[in-house]
Amino acid sequence: MTTTRVKKFLQRYLKKAETAPDVPLPWLSPWEQPLLGTRYFVLDLESDGLQRKNNRILSVGAITVVEQSLCYSEAFYHVLQHTGTLQEDAMLIHGLSPTALEQGDNTAEVLQALCEQGQQSVWVGFHAGFDALLLQQAFESVLQWPYEPQSLNVAEYLPALFPDKASTQHSLDDWVEHFALQGIERHNALGDAMVTAELLLIALRKASQLGLTTWGEVRQLRLQQQKKRGY
């Protein structure tokens, strides 16, 4: 990646945003997409804290899912370049050292590469709203690009598809333990993205068994179950 490529990327999207507000963005809206046959881009971020504001993205991991298979050859992982102090509690979770961050990749180039690799895909995450907000803040502050990614939140739909577990399974660790997913490094952005992709595949299979064909139908199922539970 080069600075020239970053400029061309920004010129392409910013020019489109000025002249055609409805121009397709790198991510697809999930609601009319079929469950099967859709290309998914599953991502996870590691940040220097859990607050919604004033946090920095430290690393980005993503994996593509095509035809119900993880595309390991397209795995995406970058540590972003940062200097300065880090919150000690966050360091215990992500394990990134100050040295690793000082030697990380240019943030603008990583964000550009992320959008390019995630084109024509439904973006997916676990508790995806937090990561989407961090990306929106990074897009605005680093790229001057005012968009928030539209991401499918697996954490919202697993309880709808497995309602008998809705009251006990809440975190990513809970679902990993429930489905006995093993052999994937955790608390690493790419590792968590791969685990989330495995959970996505489980959700897709279950939804298909229930006769659902689109994410809009899965969303309707979630709303119906929330109404029954009263929250």
PDB file of C-alpha atoms in Angstrom:
ATOM      1  CA  MET A   1       0.000   0.000   0.000  1.00  0.00           C
ATOM      2  CA  THR A   2       1.162   3.514  -0.748  1.00  0.00           C
ATOM      3  CA  THR A   3       0.110   7.029   0.126  1.00  0.00           C
ATOM      4  CA  THR A   4      -0.965   7.477  -3.507  1.00  0.00           C
ATOM      5  CA  ARG A   5      -3.363   4.531  -3.206  1.00  0.00           C
ATOM      6  CA  VAL A   6      -4.865   5.982  -0.046  1.00  0.00           C
ATOM      7  CA  LYS A   7      -5.465   9.310  -1.809  1.00  0.00           C
ATOM      8  CA  LYS A   8      -7.094   7.591  -4.787  1.00  0.00           C
ATOM      9  CA  PHE A   9      -9.310   5.589  -2.445  1.00  0.00           C
ATOM     10  CA  LEU A  10     -10.457   8.720  -0.631  1.00  0.00           C
ATOM     11  CA  GLN A  11     -10.990  10.660  -3.835  1.00  0.00           C
ATOM     12  CA  ARG A  12     -13.146   7.864  -5.221  1.00  0.00           C
ATOM     13  CA  TYR A  13     -15.464   7.604  -2.219  1.00  0.00           C
ATOM     14  CA  LEU A  14     -15.569  11.261  -1.222  1.00  0.00           C
ATOM     15  CA  LYS A  15     -16.325  12.327  -4.802  1.00  0.00           C
ATOM     16  CA  LYS A  16     -19.142   9.777  -4.968  1.00  0.00           C
ATOM     17  CA  ALA A  17     -20.504  10.946  -1.623  1.00  0.00           C
ATOM     18  CA  GLU A  18     -20.679  14.538  -2.885  1.00  0.00           C
ATOM     19  CA  THR A  19     -22.325  13.756  -6.202  1.00  0.00           C
ATOM     20  CA  ALA A  20     -24.431  10.700  -5.340  1.00  0.00           C
ATOM     21  CA  PRO A  21     -25.400  10.291  -1.671  1.00  0.00           C
ATOM     22  CA  ASP A  22     -26.903   6.861  -2.323  1.00  0.00           C
ATOM     23  CA  VAL A  23     -23.764   5.401  -3.879  1.00  0.00           C
ATOM     24  CA  PRO A  24     -23.057   1.839  -2.684  1.00  0.00           C
ATOM     25  CA  LEU A  25     -20.595   1.729   0.198  1.00  0.00           C
ATOM     26  CA  PRO A  26     -18.057  -1.098   0.678  1.00  0.00           C
ATOM     27  CA  TRP A  27     -20.500  -3.039   2.902  1.00  0.00           C
ATOM     28  CA  LEU A  28     -23.889  -4.435   1.912  1.00  0.00           C
ATOM     29  CA  SER A  29     -27.078  -3.936   3.895  1.00  0.00           C
ATOM     30  CA  PRO A  30     -27.855  -7.404   5.263  1.00  0.00           C
ATOM     31  CA  TRP A  31     -31.631  -7.302   5.489  1.00  0.00           C
ATOM     32  CA  GLU A  32     -32.545  -8.270   1.946  1.00  0.00           C
ATOM     33  CA  GLN A  33     -29.549 -10.539   1.451  1.00  0.00           C
ATOM     34  CA  PRO A  34     -30.141 -14.294   1.295  1.00  0.00           C
ATOM     35  CA  LEU A  35     -28.688 -16.271   4.173  1.00  0.00           C
ATOM     36  CA  LEU A  36     -26.930 -18.632   1.796  1.00  0.00           C
ATOM     37  CA  GLY A  37     -24.850 -17.454  -1.146  1.00  0.00           C
ATOM     38  CA  THR A  38     -23.955 -14.116   0.447  1.00  0.00           C
ATOM     39  CA  ARG A  39     -20.334 -13.118   0.932  1.00  0.00           C
ATOM     40  CA  TYR A  40     -19.614 -12.268   4.568  1.00  0.00           C
ATOM     41  CA  PHE A  41     -16.742 -10.219   5.955  1.00  0.00           C
ATOM     42  CA  VAL A  42     -16.356 -11.046   9.651  1.00  0.00           C
ATOM     43  CA  LEU A  43     -14.198  -8.637  11.621  1.00  0.00           C
ATOM     44  CA  ASP A  44     -13.026  -7.833  15.111  1.00  0.00           C
ATOM     45  CA  LEU A  45     -11.087  -4.953  16.627  1.00  0.00           C
ATOM     46  CA  GLU A  46      -8.820  -4.646  19.620  1.00  0.00           C
ATOM     47  CA  SER A  47      -8.829  -1.219  21.242  1.00  0.00           C
ATOM     48  CA  ASP A  48      -7.083   0.487  24.141  1.00  0.00           C
ATOM     49  CA  GLY A  49     -10.248   0.511  26.257  1.00  0.00           C
ATOM     50  CA  LEU A  50     -13.939  -0.294  26.388  1.00  0.00           C
ATOM     51  CA  GLN A  51     -15.285   3.255  26.414  1.00  0.00           C
ATOM     52  CA  ARG A  52     -17.188   4.388  23.342  1.00  0.00           C
ATOM     53  CA  LYS A  53     -15.310   7.654  23.000  1.00  0.00           C
ATOM     54  CA  ASN A  54     -11.636   8.549  22.743  1.00  0.00           C
ATOM     55  CA  ASN A  55     -10.535   4.978  22.139  1.00  0.00           C
ATOM     56  CA  ARG A  56      -7.970   3.951  19.592  1.00  0.00           C
ATOM     57  CA  ILE A  57      -8.092   0.893  17.377  1.00  0.00           C
ATOM     58  CA  LEU A  58      -4.950  -1.110  18.069  1.00  0.00           C
ATOM     59  CA  SER A  59      -5.448  -4.057  15.747  1.00  0.00           C
ATOM     60  CA  VAL A  60      -7.907  -5.309  13.124  1.00  0.00           C
ATOM     61  CA  GLY A  61      -8.651  -8.886  12.167  1.00  0.00           C
ATOM     62  CA  ALA A  62     -11.087 -10.167   9.545  1.00  0.00           C
ATOM     63  CA  ILE A  63     -11.946 -13.344   7.698  1.00  0.00           C
ATOM     64  CA  THR A  64     -14.138 -13.819   4.621  1.00  0.00           C
ATOM     65  CA  VAL A  65     -16.891 -16.427   4.572  1.00  0.00           C
ATOM     66  CA  VAL A  66     -18.031 -17.674   1.159  1.00  0.00           C
ATOM     67  CA  GLU A  67     -20.395 -20.581   0.517  1.00  0.00           C
ATOM     68  CA  GLN A  68     -20.443 -21.459   4.220  1.00  0.00           C
ATOM     69  CA  SER A  69     -16.665 -21.798   4.410  1.00  0.00           C
ATOM     70  CA  LEU A  70     -13.965 -19.656   5.985  1.00  0.00           C
ATOM     71  CA  CYS A  71     -11.484 -18.361   3.404  1.00  0.00           C
ATOM     72  CA  TYR A  72      -8.258 -18.697   5.378  1.00  0.00           C
ATOM     73  CA  SER A  73      -6.217 -17.506   2.392  1.00  0.00           C
ATOM     74  CA  GLU A  74      -7.991 -14.129   2.676  1.00  0.00           C
ATOM     75  CA  ALA A  75      -7.355 -13.647   6.398  1.00  0.00           C
ATOM     76  CA  PHE A  76      -6.737 -10.006   7.278  1.00  0.00           C
ATOM     77  CA  TYR A  77      -4.716  -8.950  10.315  1.00  0.00           C
ATOM     78  CA  HIS A  78      -2.867  -5.735  11.069  1.00  0.00           C
ATOM     79  CA  VAL A  79      -1.508  -4.093  14.184  1.00  0.00           C
ATOM     80  CA  LEU A  80      -1.838  -0.322  13.849  1.00  0.00           C
ATOM     81  CA  GLN A  81       1.025   2.006  14.592  1.00  0.00           C
ATOM     82  CA  HIS A  82       0.656   3.854  17.888  1.00  0.00           C
ATOM     83  CA  THR A  83       2.957   5.545  20.333  1.00  0.00           C
ATOM     84  CA  GLY A  84       2.315   6.715  23.866  1.00  0.00           C
ATOM     85  CA  THR A  85       0.869   5.068  26.945  1.00  0.00           C
ATOM     86  CA  LEU A  86      -1.683   2.274  27.000  1.00  0.00           C
ATOM     87  CA  GLN A  87      -4.265   1.332  29.585  1.00  0.00           C
ATOM     88  CA  GLU A  88      -2.873  -1.544  31.630  1.00  0.00           C
ATOM     89  CA  ASP A  89      -6.196  -3.411  31.865  1.00  0.00           C
ATOM     90  CA  ALA A  90      -6.551  -3.340  28.073  1.00  0.00           C
ATOM     91  CA  MET A  91      -2.988  -4.626  27.629  1.00  0.00           C
ATOM     92  CA  LEU A  92      -3.876  -7.666  29.726  1.00  0.00           C
ATOM     93  CA  ILE A  93      -6.631  -8.510  27.230  1.00  0.00           C
ATOM     94  CA  HIS A  94      -5.088  -7.831  23.827  1.00  0.00           C
ATOM     95  CA  GLY A  95      -1.468  -8.599  24.750  1.00  0.00           C
ATOM     96  CA  LEU A  96      -0.020  -6.035  22.343  1.00  0.00           C
ATOM     97  CA  SER A  97       3.230  -4.554  23.592  1.00  0.00           C
ATOM     98  CA  PRO A  98       4.267  -0.923  23.133  1.00  0.00           C
ATOM     99  CA  THR A  99       7.048  -2.158  20.844  1.00  0.00           C
ATOM    100  CA  ALA A 100       4.595  -4.057  18.616  1.00  0.00           C
ATOM    101  CA  LEU A 101       2.425  -0.962  18.361  1.00  0.00           C
ATOM    102  CA  GLU A 102       5.348   1.327  17.575  1.00  0.00           C
ATOM    103  CA  GLN A 103       6.225  -1.015  14.698  1.00  0.00           C
ATOM    104  CA  GLY A 104       2.610  -1.301  13.514  1.00  0.00           C
ATOM    105  CA  ASP A 105       1.145  -0.380  10.143  1.00  0.00           C
ATOM    106  CA  ASN A 106      -0.091   3.009   8.986  1.00  0.00           C
ATOM    107  CA  THR A 107      -3.697   3.470  10.135  1.00  0.00           C
ATOM    108  CA  ALA A 108      -4.969   5.129   6.950  1.00  0.00           C
ATOM    109  CA  GLU A 109      -3.558   2.372   4.778  1.00  0.00           C
ATOM    110  CA  VAL A 110      -5.020  -0.358   6.991  1.00  0.00           C
ATOM    111  CA  LEU A 111      -8.472   1.244   6.919  1.00  0.00           C
ATOM    112  CA  GLN A 112      -8.272   1.543   3.151  1.00  0.00           C
ATOM    113  CA  ALA A 113      -7.258  -2.107   2.779  1.00  0.00           C
ATOM    114  CA  LEU A 114     -10.063  -3.171   5.118  1.00  0.00           C
ATOM    115  CA  CYS A 115     -12.683  -1.396   3.003  1.00  0.00           C
ATOM    116  CA  GLU A 116     -11.259  -2.765  -0.219  1.00  0.00           C
ATOM    117  CA  GLN A 117     -11.201  -6.356   1.045  1.00  0.00           C
ATOM    118  CA  GLY A 118     -14.687  -6.027   2.514  1.00  0.00           C
ATOM    119  CA  GLN A 119     -16.348  -4.763  -0.662  1.00  0.00           C
ATOM    120  CA  GLN A 120     -19.617  -6.374  -1.775  1.00  0.00           C
ATOM    121  CA  SER A 121     -19.912  -8.218   1.524  1.00  0.00           C
ATOM    122  CA  VAL A 122     -22.155  -8.198   4.558  1.00  0.00           C
ATOM    123  CA  TRP A 123     -19.953  -7.079   7.438  1.00  0.00           C
ATOM    124  CA  VAL A 124     -20.368  -9.155  10.587  1.00  0.00           C
ATOM    125  CA  GLY A 125     -19.184  -8.872  14.171  1.00  0.00           C
ATOM    126  CA  PHE A 126     -19.955  -9.948  17.722  1.00  0.00           C
ATOM    127  CA  HIS A 127     -21.361  -6.955  19.613  1.00  0.00           C
ATOM    128  CA  ALA A 128     -20.718  -5.276  16.280  1.00  0.00           C
ATOM    129  CA  GLY A 129     -22.109  -1.904  17.305  1.00  0.00           C
ATOM    130  CA  PHE A 130     -19.080  -1.071  19.451  1.00  0.00           C
ATOM    131  CA  ASP A 131     -16.630  -1.944  16.676  1.00  0.00           C
ATOM    132  CA  ALA A 132     -18.719  -0.059  14.106  1.00  0.00           C
ATOM    133  CA  LEU A 133     -18.557   3.067  16.258  1.00  0.00           C
ATOM    134  CA  LEU A 134     -14.783   2.761  16.628  1.00  0.00           C
ATOM    135  CA  LEU A 135     -14.466   2.386  12.862  1.00  0.00           C
ATOM    136  CA  GLN A 136     -16.722   5.366  12.271  1.00  0.00           C
ATOM    137  CA  GLN A 137     -14.538   7.481  14.563  1.00  0.00           C
ATOM    138  CA  ALA A 138     -11.394   6.262  12.775  1.00  0.00           C
ATOM    139  CA  PHE A 139     -12.893   6.878   9.330  1.00  0.00           C
ATOM    140  CA  GLU A 140     -13.744  10.442  10.334  1.00  0.00           C
ATOM    141  CA  SER A 141     -10.562  11.325  12.203  1.00  0.00           C
ATOM    142  CA  VAL A 142      -8.055   9.581   9.931  1.00  0.00           C
ATOM    143  CA  LEU A 143      -9.713   9.552   6.510  1.00  0.00           C
ATOM    144  CA  GLN A 144     -12.209  12.423   6.883  1.00  0.00           C
ATOM    145  CA  TRP A 145     -14.789   9.929   5.627  1.00  0.00           C
ATOM    146  CA  PRO A 146     -18.129  10.340   7.501  1.00  0.00           C
ATOM    147  CA  TYR A 147     -19.586   6.838   7.459  1.00  0.00           C
ATOM    148  CA  GLU A 148     -20.436   4.199  10.056  1.00  0.00           C
ATOM    149  CA  PRO A 149     -20.211   0.612   8.807  1.00  0.00           C
ATOM    150  CA  GLN A 150     -23.457  -1.324   8.746  1.00  0.00           C
ATOM    151  CA  SER A 151     -22.609  -4.558  10.513  1.00  0.00           C
ATOM    152  CA  LEU A 152     -24.633  -7.644  11.340  1.00  0.00           C
ATOM    153  CA  ASN A 153     -24.419  -8.344  15.066  1.00  0.00           C
ATOM    154  CA  VAL A 154     -24.241 -12.112  15.626  1.00  0.00           C
ATOM    155  CA  ALA A 155     -24.717 -11.556  19.370  1.00  0.00           C
ATOM    156  CA  GLU A 156     -28.283 -10.345  18.690  1.00  0.00           C
ATOM    157  CA  TYR A 157     -29.367 -13.281  16.553  1.00  0.00           C
ATOM    158  CA  LEU A 158     -27.902 -16.337  18.268  1.00  0.00           C
ATOM    159  CA  PRO A 159     -30.411 -16.009  21.164  1.00  0.00           C
ATOM    160  CA  ALA A 160     -33.270 -15.806  18.641  1.00  0.00           C
ATOM    161  CA  LEU A 161     -32.092 -18.955  16.884  1.00  0.00           C
ATOM    162  CA  PHE A 162     -31.335 -20.798  20.120  1.00  0.00           C
ATOM    163  CA  PRO A 163     -33.999 -19.371  22.477  1.00  0.00           C
ATOM    164  CA  ASP A 164     -33.458 -22.050  25.141  1.00  0.00           C
ATOM    165  CA  LYS A 165     -29.977 -20.565  25.663  1.00  0.00           C
ATOM    166  CA  ALA A 166     -31.001 -16.907  25.509  1.00  0.00           C
ATOM    167  CA  SER A 167     -30.914 -16.380  29.276  1.00  0.00           C
ATOM    168  CA  THR A 168     -27.527 -17.992  29.893  1.00  0.00           C
ATOM    169  CA  GLN A 169     -25.395 -17.297  26.814  1.00  0.00           C
ATOM    170  CA  HIS A 170     -24.402 -13.642  26.508  1.00  0.00           C
ATOM    171  CA  SER A 171     -20.686 -13.215  25.796  1.00  0.00           C
ATOM    172  CA  LEU A 172     -18.522 -14.555  23.019  1.00  0.00           C
ATOM    173  CA  ASP A 173     -16.894 -16.876  25.560  1.00  0.00           C
ATOM    174  CA  ASP A 174     -20.320 -18.215  26.584  1.00  0.00           C
ATOM    175  CA  TRP A 175     -21.211 -19.203  23.026  1.00  0.00           C
ATOM    176  CA  VAL A 176     -17.737 -20.620  22.337  1.00  0.00           C
ATOM    177  CA  GLU A 177     -18.087 -22.840  25.401  1.00  0.00           C
ATOM    178  CA  HIS A 178     -21.651 -23.847  24.536  1.00  0.00           C
ATOM    179  CA  PHE A 179     -20.731 -24.984  21.023  1.00  0.00           C
ATOM    180  CA  ALA A 180     -17.356 -26.390  22.153  1.00  0.00           C
ATOM    181  CA  LEU A 181     -15.381 -24.401  19.606  1.00  0.00           C
ATOM    182  CA  GLN A 182     -11.712 -25.169  20.063  1.00  0.00           C
ATOM    183  CA  GLY A 183      -8.302 -24.646  18.537  1.00  0.00           C
ATOM    184  CA  ILE A 184      -8.566 -20.915  17.828  1.00  0.00           C
ATOM    185  CA  GLU A 185      -6.438 -18.330  19.623  1.00  0.00           C
ATOM    186  CA  ARG A 186      -8.653 -15.899  21.516  1.00  0.00           C
ATOM    187  CA  HIS A 187      -8.319 -12.232  22.514  1.00  0.00           C
ATOM    188  CA  ASN A 188      -6.502 -11.619  19.278  1.00  0.00           C
ATOM    189  CA  ALA A 189      -8.427  -9.647  16.652  1.00  0.00           C
ATOM    190  CA  LEU A 190      -8.074 -12.316  13.978  1.00  0.00           C
ATOM    191  CA  GLY A 191      -8.757 -15.150  16.421  1.00  0.00           C
ATOM    192  CA  ASP A 192     -11.957 -13.502  17.657  1.00  0.00           C
ATOM    193  CA  ALA A 193     -13.017 -12.806  14.065  1.00  0.00           C
ATOM    194  CA  MET A 194     -12.525 -16.491  13.205  1.00  0.00           C
ATOM    195  CA  VAL A 195     -14.540 -17.594  16.254  1.00  0.00           C
ATOM    196  CA  THR A 196     -17.305 -15.156  15.283  1.00  0.00           C
ATOM    197  CA  ALA A 197     -17.236 -16.586  11.749  1.00  0.00           C
ATOM    198  CA  GLU A 198     -17.712 -20.096  13.161  1.00  0.00           C
ATOM    199  CA  LEU A 199     -20.695 -18.818  15.166  1.00  0.00           C
ATOM    200  CA  LEU A 200     -22.054 -17.201  11.995  1.00  0.00           C
ATOM    201  CA  LEU A 201     -21.918 -20.569  10.220  1.00  0.00           C
ATOM    202  CA  ILE A 202     -23.788 -22.185  13.119  1.00  0.00           C
ATOM    203  CA  ALA A 203     -26.413 -19.425  12.938  1.00  0.00           C
ATOM    204  CA  LEU A 204     -26.779 -19.864   9.170  1.00  0.00           C
ATOM    205  CA  ARG A 205     -27.324 -23.615   9.499  1.00  0.00           C
ATOM    206  CA  LYS A 206     -29.880 -23.196  12.266  1.00  0.00           C
ATOM    207  CA  ALA A 207     -31.771 -20.476  10.400  1.00  0.00           C
ATOM    208  CA  SER A 208     -31.935 -22.662   7.297  1.00  0.00           C
ATOM    209  CA  GLN A 209     -33.287 -25.552   9.387  1.00  0.00           C
ATOM    210  CA  LEU A 210     -36.039 -23.213  10.611  1.00  0.00           C
ATOM    211  CA  GLY A 211     -36.971 -22.403   7.021  1.00  0.00           C
ATOM    212  CA  LEU A 212     -35.631 -18.850   7.070  1.00  0.00           C
ATOM    213  CA  THR A 213     -34.048 -17.547   3.888  1.00  0.00           C
ATOM    214  CA  THR A 214     -33.071 -13.900   4.525  1.00  0.00           C
ATOM    215  CA  TRP A 215     -31.617 -11.868   7.368  1.00  0.00           C
ATOM    216  CA  GLY A 216     -34.790  -9.818   7.346  1.00  0.00           C
ATOM    217  CA  GLU A 217     -36.695 -12.960   8.359  1.00  0.00           C
ATOM    218  CA  VAL A 218     -34.163 -13.701  11.108  1.00  0.00           C
ATOM    219  CA  ARG A 219     -34.562 -10.144  12.383  1.00  0.00           C
ATOM    220  CA  GLN A 220     -38.352 -10.570  12.433  1.00  0.00           C
ATOM    221  CA  LEU A 221     -37.932 -13.781  14.451  1.00  0.00           C
ATOM    222  CA  ARG A 222     -35.791 -11.901  16.980  1.00  0.00           C
ATOM    223  CA  LEU A 223     -38.382  -9.141  17.312  1.00  0.00           C
ATOM    224  CA  GLN A 224     -41.169 -11.681  17.847  1.00  0.00           C
ATOM    225  CA  GLN A 225     -39.219 -13.447  20.572  1.00  0.00           C
ATOM    226  CA  GLN A 226     -38.349 -10.173  22.270  1.00  0.00           C
ATOM    227  CA  LYS A 227     -42.039  -9.308  22.323  1.00  0.00           C
ATOM    228  CA  LYS A 228     -42.888 -12.672  23.916  1.00  0.00           C
ATOM    229  CA  ARG A 229     -40.217 -12.194  26.592  1.00  0.00           C
ATOM    230  CA  GLY A 230     -41.321  -8.638  27.213  1.00  0.00           C
ATOM    231  CA  TYR A 231     -37.958  -6.960  26.503  1.00  0.00           C
TER     232      TYR A 231
END
